[in-house]
Tab-separated table of N, CA and C in Angstrom:
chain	number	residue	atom	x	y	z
O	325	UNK	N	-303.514	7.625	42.747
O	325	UNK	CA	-302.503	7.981	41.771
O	325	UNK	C	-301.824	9.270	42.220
O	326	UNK	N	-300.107	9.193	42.212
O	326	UNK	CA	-299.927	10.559	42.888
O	326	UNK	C	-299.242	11.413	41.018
O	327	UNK	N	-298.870	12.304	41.013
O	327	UNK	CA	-298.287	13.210	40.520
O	327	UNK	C	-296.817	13.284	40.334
O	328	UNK	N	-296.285	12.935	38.913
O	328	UNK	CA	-294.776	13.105	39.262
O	328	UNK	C	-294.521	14.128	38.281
O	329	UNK	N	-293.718	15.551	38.490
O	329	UNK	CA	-293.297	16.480	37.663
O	329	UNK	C	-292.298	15.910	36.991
O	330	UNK	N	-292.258	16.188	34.986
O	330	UNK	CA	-291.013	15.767	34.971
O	330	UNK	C	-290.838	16.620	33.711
O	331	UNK	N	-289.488	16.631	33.730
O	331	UNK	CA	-288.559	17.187	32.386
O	331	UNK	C	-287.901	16.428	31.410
O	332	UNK	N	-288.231	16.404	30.049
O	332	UNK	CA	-287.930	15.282	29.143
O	332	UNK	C	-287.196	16.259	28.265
O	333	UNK	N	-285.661	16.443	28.635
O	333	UNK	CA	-284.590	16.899	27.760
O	333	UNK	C	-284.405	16.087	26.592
O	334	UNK	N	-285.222	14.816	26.098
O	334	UNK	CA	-285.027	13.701	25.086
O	334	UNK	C	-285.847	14.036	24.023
O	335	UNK	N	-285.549	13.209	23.230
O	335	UNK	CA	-286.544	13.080	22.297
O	335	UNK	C	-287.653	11.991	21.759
O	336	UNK	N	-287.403	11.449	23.217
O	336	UNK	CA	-288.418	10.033	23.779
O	336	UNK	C	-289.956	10.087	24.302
O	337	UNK	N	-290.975	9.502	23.705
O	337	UNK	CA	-292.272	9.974	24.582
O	337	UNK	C	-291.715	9.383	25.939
O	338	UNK	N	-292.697	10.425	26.881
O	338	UNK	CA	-292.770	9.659	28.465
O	338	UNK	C	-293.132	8.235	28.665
O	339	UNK	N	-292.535	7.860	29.936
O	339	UNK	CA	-292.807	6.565	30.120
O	339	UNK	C	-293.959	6.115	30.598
O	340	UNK	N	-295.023	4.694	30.556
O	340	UNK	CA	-296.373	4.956	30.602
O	340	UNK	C	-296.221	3.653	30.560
O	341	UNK	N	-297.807	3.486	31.463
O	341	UNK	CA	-297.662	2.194	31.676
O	341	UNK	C	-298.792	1.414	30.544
O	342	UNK	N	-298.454	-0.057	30.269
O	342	UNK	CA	-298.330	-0.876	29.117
O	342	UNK	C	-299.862	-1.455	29.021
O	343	UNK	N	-300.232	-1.638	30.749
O	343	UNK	CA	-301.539	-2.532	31.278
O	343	UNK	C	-301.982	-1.799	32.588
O	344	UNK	N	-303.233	-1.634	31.956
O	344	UNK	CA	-304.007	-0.854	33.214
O	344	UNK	C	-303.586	-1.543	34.492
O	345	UNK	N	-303.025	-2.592	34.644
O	345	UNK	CA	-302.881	-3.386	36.042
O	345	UNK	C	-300.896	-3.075	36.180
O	346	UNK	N	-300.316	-2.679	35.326
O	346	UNK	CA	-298.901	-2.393	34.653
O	346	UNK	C	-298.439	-1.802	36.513
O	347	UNK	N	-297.406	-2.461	37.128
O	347	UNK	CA	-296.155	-1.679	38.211
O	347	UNK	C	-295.093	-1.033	37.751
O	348	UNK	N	-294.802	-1.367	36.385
O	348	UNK	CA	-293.581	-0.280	36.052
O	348	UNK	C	-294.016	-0.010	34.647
O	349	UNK	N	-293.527	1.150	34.307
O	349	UNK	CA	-292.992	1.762	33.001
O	349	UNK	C	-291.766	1.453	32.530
O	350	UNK	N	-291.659	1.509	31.456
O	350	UNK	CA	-290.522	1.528	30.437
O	350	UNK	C	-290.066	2.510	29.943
O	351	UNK	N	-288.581	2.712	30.324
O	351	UNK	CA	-287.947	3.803	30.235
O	351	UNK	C	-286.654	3.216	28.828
O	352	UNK	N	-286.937	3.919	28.108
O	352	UNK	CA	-286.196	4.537	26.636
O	352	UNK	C	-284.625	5.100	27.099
O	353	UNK	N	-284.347	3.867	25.817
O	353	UNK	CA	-282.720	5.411	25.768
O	353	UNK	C	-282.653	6.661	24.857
O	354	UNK	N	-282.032	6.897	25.034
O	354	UNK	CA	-282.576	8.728	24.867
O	354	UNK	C	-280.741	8.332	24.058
O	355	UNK	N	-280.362	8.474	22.654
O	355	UNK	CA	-279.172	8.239	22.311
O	355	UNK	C	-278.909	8.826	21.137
O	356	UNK	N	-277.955	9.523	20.540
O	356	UNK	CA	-278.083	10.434	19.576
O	356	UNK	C	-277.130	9.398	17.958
O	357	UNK	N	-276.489	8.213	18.904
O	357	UNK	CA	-276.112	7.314	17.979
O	357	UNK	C	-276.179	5.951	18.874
O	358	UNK	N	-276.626	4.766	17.857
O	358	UNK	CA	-276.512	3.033	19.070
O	358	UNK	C	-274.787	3.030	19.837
O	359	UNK	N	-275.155	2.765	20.922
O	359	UNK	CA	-274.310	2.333	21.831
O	359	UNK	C	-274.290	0.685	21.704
O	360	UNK	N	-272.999	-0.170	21.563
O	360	UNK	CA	-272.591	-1.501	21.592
O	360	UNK	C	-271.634	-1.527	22.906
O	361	UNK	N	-272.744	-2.563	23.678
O	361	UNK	CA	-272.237	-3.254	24.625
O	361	UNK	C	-271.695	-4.625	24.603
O	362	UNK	N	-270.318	-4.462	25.133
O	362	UNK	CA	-269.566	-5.766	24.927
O	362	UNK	C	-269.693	-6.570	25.962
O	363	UNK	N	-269.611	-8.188	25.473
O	363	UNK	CA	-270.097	-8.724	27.002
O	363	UNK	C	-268.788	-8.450	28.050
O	364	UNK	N	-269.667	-8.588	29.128
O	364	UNK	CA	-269.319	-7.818	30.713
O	364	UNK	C	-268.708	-6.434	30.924
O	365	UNK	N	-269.676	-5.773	29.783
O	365	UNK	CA	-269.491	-4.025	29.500
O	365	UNK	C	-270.668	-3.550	30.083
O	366	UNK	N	-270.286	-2.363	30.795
O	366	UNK	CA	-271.184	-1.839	31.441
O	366	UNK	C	-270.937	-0.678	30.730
O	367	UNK	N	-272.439	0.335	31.219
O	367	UNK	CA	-272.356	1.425	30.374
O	367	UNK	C	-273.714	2.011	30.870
O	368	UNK	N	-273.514	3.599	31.174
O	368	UNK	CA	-274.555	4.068	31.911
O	368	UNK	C	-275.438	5.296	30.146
O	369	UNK	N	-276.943	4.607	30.641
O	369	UNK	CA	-277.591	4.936	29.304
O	369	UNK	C	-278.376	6.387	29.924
O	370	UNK	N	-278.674	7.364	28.579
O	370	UNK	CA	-279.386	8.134	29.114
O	370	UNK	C	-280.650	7.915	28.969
O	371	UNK	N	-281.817	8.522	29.716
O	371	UNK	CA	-283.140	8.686	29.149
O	371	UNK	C	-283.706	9.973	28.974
O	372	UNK	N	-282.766	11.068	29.062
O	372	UNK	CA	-283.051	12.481	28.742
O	372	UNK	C	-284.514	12.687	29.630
O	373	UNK	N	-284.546	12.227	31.025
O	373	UNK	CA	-285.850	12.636	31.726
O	373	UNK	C	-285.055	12.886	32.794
O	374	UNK	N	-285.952	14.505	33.451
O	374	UNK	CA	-285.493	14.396	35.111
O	374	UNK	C	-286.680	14.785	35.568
O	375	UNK	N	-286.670	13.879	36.933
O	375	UNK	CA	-288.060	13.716	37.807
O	375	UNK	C	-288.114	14.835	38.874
O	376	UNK	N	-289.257	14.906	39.766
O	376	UNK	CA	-289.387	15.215	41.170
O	376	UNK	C	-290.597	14.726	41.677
O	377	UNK	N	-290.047	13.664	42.237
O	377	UNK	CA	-290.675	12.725	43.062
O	377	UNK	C	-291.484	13.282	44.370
O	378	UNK	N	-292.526	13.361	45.184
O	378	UNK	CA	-292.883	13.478	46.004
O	378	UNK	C	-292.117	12.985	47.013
O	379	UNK	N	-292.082	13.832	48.381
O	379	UNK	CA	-291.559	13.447	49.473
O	379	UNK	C	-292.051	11.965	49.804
O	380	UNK	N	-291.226	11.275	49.951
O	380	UNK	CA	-291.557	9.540	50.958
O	380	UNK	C	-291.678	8.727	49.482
O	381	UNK	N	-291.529	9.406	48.416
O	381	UNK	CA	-291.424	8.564	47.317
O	381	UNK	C	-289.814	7.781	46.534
O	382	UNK	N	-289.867	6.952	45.804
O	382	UNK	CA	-288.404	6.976	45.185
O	382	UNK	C	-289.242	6.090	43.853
O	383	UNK	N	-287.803	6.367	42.825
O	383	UNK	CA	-288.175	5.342	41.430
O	383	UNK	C	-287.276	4.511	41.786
O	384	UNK	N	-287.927	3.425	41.181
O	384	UNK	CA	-287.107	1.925	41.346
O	384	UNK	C	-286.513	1.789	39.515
O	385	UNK	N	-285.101	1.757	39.615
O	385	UNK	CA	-285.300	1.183	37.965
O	385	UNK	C	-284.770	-0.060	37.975
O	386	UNK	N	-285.439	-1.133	37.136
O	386	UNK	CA	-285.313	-2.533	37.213
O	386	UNK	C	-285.363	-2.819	35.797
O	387	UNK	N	-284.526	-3.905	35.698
O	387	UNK	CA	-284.293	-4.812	34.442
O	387	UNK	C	-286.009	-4.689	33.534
O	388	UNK	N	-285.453	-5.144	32.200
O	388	UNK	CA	-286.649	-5.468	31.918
O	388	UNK	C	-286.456	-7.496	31.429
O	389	UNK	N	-287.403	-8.066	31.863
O	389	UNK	CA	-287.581	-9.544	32.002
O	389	UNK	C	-287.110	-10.323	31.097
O	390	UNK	N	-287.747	-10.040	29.717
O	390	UNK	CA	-287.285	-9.981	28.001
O	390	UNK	C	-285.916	-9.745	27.930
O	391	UNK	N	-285.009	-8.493	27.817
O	391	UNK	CA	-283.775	-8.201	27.958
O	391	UNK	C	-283.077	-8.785	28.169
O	392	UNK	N	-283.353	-9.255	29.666
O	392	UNK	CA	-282.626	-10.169	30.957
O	392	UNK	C	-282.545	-11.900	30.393
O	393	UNK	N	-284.094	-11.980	29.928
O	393	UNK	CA	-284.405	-13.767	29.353
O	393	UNK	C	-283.245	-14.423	27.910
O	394	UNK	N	-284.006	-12.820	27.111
O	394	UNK	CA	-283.267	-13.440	25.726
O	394	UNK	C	-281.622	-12.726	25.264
O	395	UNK	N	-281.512	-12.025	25.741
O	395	UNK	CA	-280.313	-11.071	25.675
O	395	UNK	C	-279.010	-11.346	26.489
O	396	UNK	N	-279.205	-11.299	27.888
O	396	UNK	CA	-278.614	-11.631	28.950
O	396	UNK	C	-278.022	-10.070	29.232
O	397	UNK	N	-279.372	-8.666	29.126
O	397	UNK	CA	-278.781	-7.521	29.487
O	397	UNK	C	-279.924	-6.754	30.505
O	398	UNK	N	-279.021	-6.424	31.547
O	398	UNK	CA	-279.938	-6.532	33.171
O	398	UNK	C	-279.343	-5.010	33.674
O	399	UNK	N	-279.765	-4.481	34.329
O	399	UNK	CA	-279.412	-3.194	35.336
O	399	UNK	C	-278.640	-3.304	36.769
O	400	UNK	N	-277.238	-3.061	36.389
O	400	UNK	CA	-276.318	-3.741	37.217
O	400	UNK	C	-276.809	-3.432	38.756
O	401	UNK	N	-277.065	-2.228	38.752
O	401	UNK	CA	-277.549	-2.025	40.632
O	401	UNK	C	-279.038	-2.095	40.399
O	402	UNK	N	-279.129	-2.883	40.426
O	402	UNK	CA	-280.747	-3.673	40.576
O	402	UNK	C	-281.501	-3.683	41.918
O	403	UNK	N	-282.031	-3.056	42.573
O	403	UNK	CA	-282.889	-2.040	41.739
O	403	UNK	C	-282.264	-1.015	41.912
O	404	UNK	N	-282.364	0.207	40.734
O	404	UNK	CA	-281.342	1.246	41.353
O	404	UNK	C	-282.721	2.162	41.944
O	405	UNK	N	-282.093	3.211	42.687
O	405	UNK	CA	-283.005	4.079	42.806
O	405	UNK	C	-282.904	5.629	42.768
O	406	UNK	N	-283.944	6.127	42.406
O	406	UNK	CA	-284.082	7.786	42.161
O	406	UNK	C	-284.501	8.312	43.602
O	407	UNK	N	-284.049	8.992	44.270
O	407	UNK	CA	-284.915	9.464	45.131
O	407	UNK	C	-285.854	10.831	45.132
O	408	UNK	N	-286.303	11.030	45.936
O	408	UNK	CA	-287.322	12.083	45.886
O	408	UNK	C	-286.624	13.575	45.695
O	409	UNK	N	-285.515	13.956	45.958
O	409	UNK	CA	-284.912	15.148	45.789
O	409	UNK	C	-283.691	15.260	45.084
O	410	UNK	N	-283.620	14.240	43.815
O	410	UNK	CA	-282.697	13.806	42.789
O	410	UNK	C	-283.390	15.020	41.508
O	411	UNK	N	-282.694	15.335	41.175
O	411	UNK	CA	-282.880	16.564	39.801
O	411	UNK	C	-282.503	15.932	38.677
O	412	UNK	N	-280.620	15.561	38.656
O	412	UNK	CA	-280.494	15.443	37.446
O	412	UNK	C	-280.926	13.938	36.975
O	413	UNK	N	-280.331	13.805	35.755
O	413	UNK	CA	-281.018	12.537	34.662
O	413	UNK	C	-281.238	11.877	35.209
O	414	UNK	N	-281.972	11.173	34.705
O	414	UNK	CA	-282.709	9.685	35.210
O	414	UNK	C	-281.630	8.769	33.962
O	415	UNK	N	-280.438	7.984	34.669
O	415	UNK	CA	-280.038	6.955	33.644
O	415	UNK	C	-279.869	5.658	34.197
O	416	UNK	N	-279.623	4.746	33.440
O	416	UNK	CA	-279.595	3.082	33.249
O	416	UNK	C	-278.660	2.561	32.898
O	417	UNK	N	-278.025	2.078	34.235
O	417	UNK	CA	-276.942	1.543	34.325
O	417	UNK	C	-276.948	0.063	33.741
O	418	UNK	N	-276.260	-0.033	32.678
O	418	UNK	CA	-276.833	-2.010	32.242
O	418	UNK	C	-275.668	-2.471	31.505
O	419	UNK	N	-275.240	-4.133	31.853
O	419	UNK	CA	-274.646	-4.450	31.512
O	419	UNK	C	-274.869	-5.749	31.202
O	420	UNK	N	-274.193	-5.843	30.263
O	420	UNK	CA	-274.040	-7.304	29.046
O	420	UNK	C	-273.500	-8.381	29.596
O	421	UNK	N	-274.493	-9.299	30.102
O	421	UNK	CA	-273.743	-10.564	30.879
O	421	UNK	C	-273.880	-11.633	29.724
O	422	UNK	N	-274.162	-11.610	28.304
O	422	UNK	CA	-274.295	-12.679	27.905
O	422	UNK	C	-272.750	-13.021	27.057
O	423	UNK	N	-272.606	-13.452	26.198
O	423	UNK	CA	-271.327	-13.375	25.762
O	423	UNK	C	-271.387	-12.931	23.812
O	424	UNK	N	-272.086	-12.343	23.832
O	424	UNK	CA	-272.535	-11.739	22.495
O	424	UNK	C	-272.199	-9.832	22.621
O	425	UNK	N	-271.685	-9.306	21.759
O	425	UNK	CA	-272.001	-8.132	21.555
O	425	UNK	C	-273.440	-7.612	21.797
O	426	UNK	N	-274.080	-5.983	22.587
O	426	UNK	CA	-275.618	-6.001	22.282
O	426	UNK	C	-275.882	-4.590	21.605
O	427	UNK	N	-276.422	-4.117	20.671
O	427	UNK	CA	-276.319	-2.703	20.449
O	427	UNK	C	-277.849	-2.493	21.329
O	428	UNK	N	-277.903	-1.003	21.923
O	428	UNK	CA	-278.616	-0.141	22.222
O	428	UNK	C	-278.840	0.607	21.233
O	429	UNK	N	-280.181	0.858	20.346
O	429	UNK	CA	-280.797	1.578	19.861
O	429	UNK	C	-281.404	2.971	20.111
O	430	UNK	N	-281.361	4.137	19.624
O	430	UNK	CA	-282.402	5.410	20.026
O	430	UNK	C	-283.665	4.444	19.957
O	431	UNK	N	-284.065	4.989	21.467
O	431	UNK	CA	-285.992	4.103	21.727
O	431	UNK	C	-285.981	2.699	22.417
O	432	UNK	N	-284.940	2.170	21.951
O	432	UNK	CA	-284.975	0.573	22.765
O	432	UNK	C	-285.553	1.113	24.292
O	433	UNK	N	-286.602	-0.129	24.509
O	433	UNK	CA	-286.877	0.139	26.148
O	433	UNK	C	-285.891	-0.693	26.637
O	434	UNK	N	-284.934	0.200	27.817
O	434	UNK	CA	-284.169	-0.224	27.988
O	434	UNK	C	-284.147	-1.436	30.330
O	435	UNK	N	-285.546	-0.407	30.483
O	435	UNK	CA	-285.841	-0.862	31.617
O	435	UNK	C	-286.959	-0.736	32.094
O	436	UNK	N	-287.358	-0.822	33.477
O	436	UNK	CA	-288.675	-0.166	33.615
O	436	UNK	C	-288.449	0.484	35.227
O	437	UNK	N	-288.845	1.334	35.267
O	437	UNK	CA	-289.405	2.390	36.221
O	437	UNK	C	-290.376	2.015	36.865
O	438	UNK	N	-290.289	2.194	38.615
O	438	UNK	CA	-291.009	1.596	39.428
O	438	UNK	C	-291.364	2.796	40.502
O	439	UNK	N	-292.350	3.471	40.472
O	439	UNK	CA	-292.763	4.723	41.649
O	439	UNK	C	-293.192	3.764	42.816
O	440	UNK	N	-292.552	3.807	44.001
O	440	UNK	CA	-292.477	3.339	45.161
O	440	UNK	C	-292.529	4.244	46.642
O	441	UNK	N	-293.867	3.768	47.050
O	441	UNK	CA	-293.673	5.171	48.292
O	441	UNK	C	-292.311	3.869	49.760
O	442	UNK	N	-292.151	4.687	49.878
O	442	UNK	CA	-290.842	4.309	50.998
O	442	UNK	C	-290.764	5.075	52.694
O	443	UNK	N	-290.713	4.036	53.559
O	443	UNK	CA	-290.570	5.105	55.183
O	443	UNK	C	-288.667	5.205	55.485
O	444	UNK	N	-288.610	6.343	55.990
O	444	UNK	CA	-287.220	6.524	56.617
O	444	UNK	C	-287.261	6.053	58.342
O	445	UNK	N	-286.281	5.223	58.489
O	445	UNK	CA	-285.723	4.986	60.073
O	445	UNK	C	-285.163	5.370	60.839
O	446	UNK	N	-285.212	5.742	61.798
O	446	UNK	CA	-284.425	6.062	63.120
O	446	UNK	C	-283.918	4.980	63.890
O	447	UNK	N	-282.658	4.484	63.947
O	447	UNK	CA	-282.129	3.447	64.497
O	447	UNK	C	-282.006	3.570	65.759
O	448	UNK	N	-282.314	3.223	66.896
O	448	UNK	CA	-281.983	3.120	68.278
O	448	UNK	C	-280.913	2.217	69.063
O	449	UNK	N	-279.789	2.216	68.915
O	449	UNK	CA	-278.721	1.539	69.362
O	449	UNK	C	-279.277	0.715	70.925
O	450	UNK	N	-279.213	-0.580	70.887
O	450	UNK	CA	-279.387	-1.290	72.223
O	450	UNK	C	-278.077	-2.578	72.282
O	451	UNK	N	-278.595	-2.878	73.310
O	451	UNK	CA	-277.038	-3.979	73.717
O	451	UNK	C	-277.907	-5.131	73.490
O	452	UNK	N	-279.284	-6.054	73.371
O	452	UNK	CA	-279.703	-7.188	72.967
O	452	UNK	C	-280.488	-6.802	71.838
O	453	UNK	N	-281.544	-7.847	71.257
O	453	UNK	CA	-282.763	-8.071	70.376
O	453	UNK	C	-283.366	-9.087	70.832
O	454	UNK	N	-284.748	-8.688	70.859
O	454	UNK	CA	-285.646	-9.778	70.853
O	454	UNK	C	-285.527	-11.271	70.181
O	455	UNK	N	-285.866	-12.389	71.062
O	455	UNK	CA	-285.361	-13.754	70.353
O	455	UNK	C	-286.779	-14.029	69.545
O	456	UNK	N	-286.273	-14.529	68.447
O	456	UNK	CA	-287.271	-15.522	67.134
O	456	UNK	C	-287.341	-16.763	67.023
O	457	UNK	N	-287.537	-17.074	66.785
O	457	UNK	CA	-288.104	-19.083	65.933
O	457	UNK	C	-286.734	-18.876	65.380
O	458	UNK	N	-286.174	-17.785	64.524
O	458	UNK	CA	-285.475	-18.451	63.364
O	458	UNK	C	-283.888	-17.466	64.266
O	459	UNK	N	-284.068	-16.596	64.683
O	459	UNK	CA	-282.922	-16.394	65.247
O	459	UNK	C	-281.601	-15.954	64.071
O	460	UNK	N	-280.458	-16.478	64.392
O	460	UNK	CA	-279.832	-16.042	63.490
O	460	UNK	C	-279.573	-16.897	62.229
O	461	UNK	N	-280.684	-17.804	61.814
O	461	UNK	CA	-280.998	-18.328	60.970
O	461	UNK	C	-280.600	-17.581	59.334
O	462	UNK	N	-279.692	-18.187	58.563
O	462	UNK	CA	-279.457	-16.860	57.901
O	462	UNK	C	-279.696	-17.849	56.408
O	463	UNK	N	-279.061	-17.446	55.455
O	463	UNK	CA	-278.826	-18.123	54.040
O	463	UNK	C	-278.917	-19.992	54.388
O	464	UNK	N	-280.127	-20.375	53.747
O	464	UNK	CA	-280.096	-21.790	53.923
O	464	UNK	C	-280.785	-22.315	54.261
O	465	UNK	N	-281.153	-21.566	55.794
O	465	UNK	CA	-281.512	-22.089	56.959
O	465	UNK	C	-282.383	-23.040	57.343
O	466	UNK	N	-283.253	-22.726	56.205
O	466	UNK	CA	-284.614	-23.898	56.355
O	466	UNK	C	-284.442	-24.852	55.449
O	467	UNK	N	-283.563	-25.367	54.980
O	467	UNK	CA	-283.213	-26.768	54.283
O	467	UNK	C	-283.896	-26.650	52.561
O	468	UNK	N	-284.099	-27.756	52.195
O	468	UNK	CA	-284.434	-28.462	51.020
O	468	UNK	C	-285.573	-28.559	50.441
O	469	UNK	N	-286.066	-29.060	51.598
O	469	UNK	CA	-287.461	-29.244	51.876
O	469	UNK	C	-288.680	-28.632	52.505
C-alpha cells in the first residue's frame, strides 16, 4: 500500500475503497448547487480534492459502470489521468450520452479513481522492427471466429 497526500478543499469525505478486494474509489462531486446535464453536454465536475501522487505513479479516473449502464453518463477522456506532479483539482469530466436530462447532485459518486504505478520511455528511432506472427495485423485482424 503506498501513501497518497491529499487536500480536500470540499466538503466530501475522502475517497475509499468499497471492498477490501475494491481497484478504484469513488470520487464525489464536490457542488455548492446540482448541476443538469443535457444530453451530449459535457461538463467538467469538481471534487474539491488535490493529490500528490508518488513519483512513477498516476490516478486513473474512470466511469462508474452503474452511471454508464443505467444513465448513459461516462467520463469523456476515459481514462483520464492525474499525474504524479499535478497540484491543482482533481475534476470529472462527464458527459450525458443518453437522451434524457441528468442532474448531478452534492455527493453523487460521480466516478472512480484508479492509483496506478506507470514506467516512462525512451524511444530509440531505427529504420526497421522486428517481424511478428501478426505483423501489421491491425483492427479485425483475426476474424470472427
Amino acid at each position: 500500500m503506498i501513501e497518497v497526500k491529499v487536500v480536500n478543499k470540499g466538503h466530501q469525505p475522502l475517497p475509499a475503497y468499497s471492498t477490501p478486494q475494491s481497484a478504484g474509489m469513488d470520487l464525489r462531486a464536490n457542488l455548492s448547487e446540482p448541476v443538469t446535464l443535457h444530453p451530449m453536454e459535457r461538463r467538467l465536475i469538481p471534487t474539491g480534492l488535490h493529490i500528490a501522487l508518488p513519483e512513477g505513479y498516476e490516478a486513473q479516473i474512470r466511469p462508474r459502470s452503474g452511471l454508464a449502464l443505467k444513465k448513459g453518463i461516462t467520463v469523456l477522456n476515459s481514462p483520464g489521468t492525474v499525474d504524479a506532479d499535478y497540484r491543482g483539482e482533481v475534476g470529472v469530466l462527464l458527459i450525458n450520452l443518453s437522451g434524457e436530462d441528468f442532474v448531478v447532485n452534492d455527493g453523487e459518486r460521480i466516478a472512480q479513481m484508479v492509483v496506478a504505478r506507470h514506467e516512462q520511455v525512451k524511444f530509440e528511432q531505427v529504420t526497421l522492427l522486428d517481424e511478428t506472427e501478426r505483423g501489421e495485423g491491425g483492427y479485425g485482424h483475426t476474424g470472427v471466429k
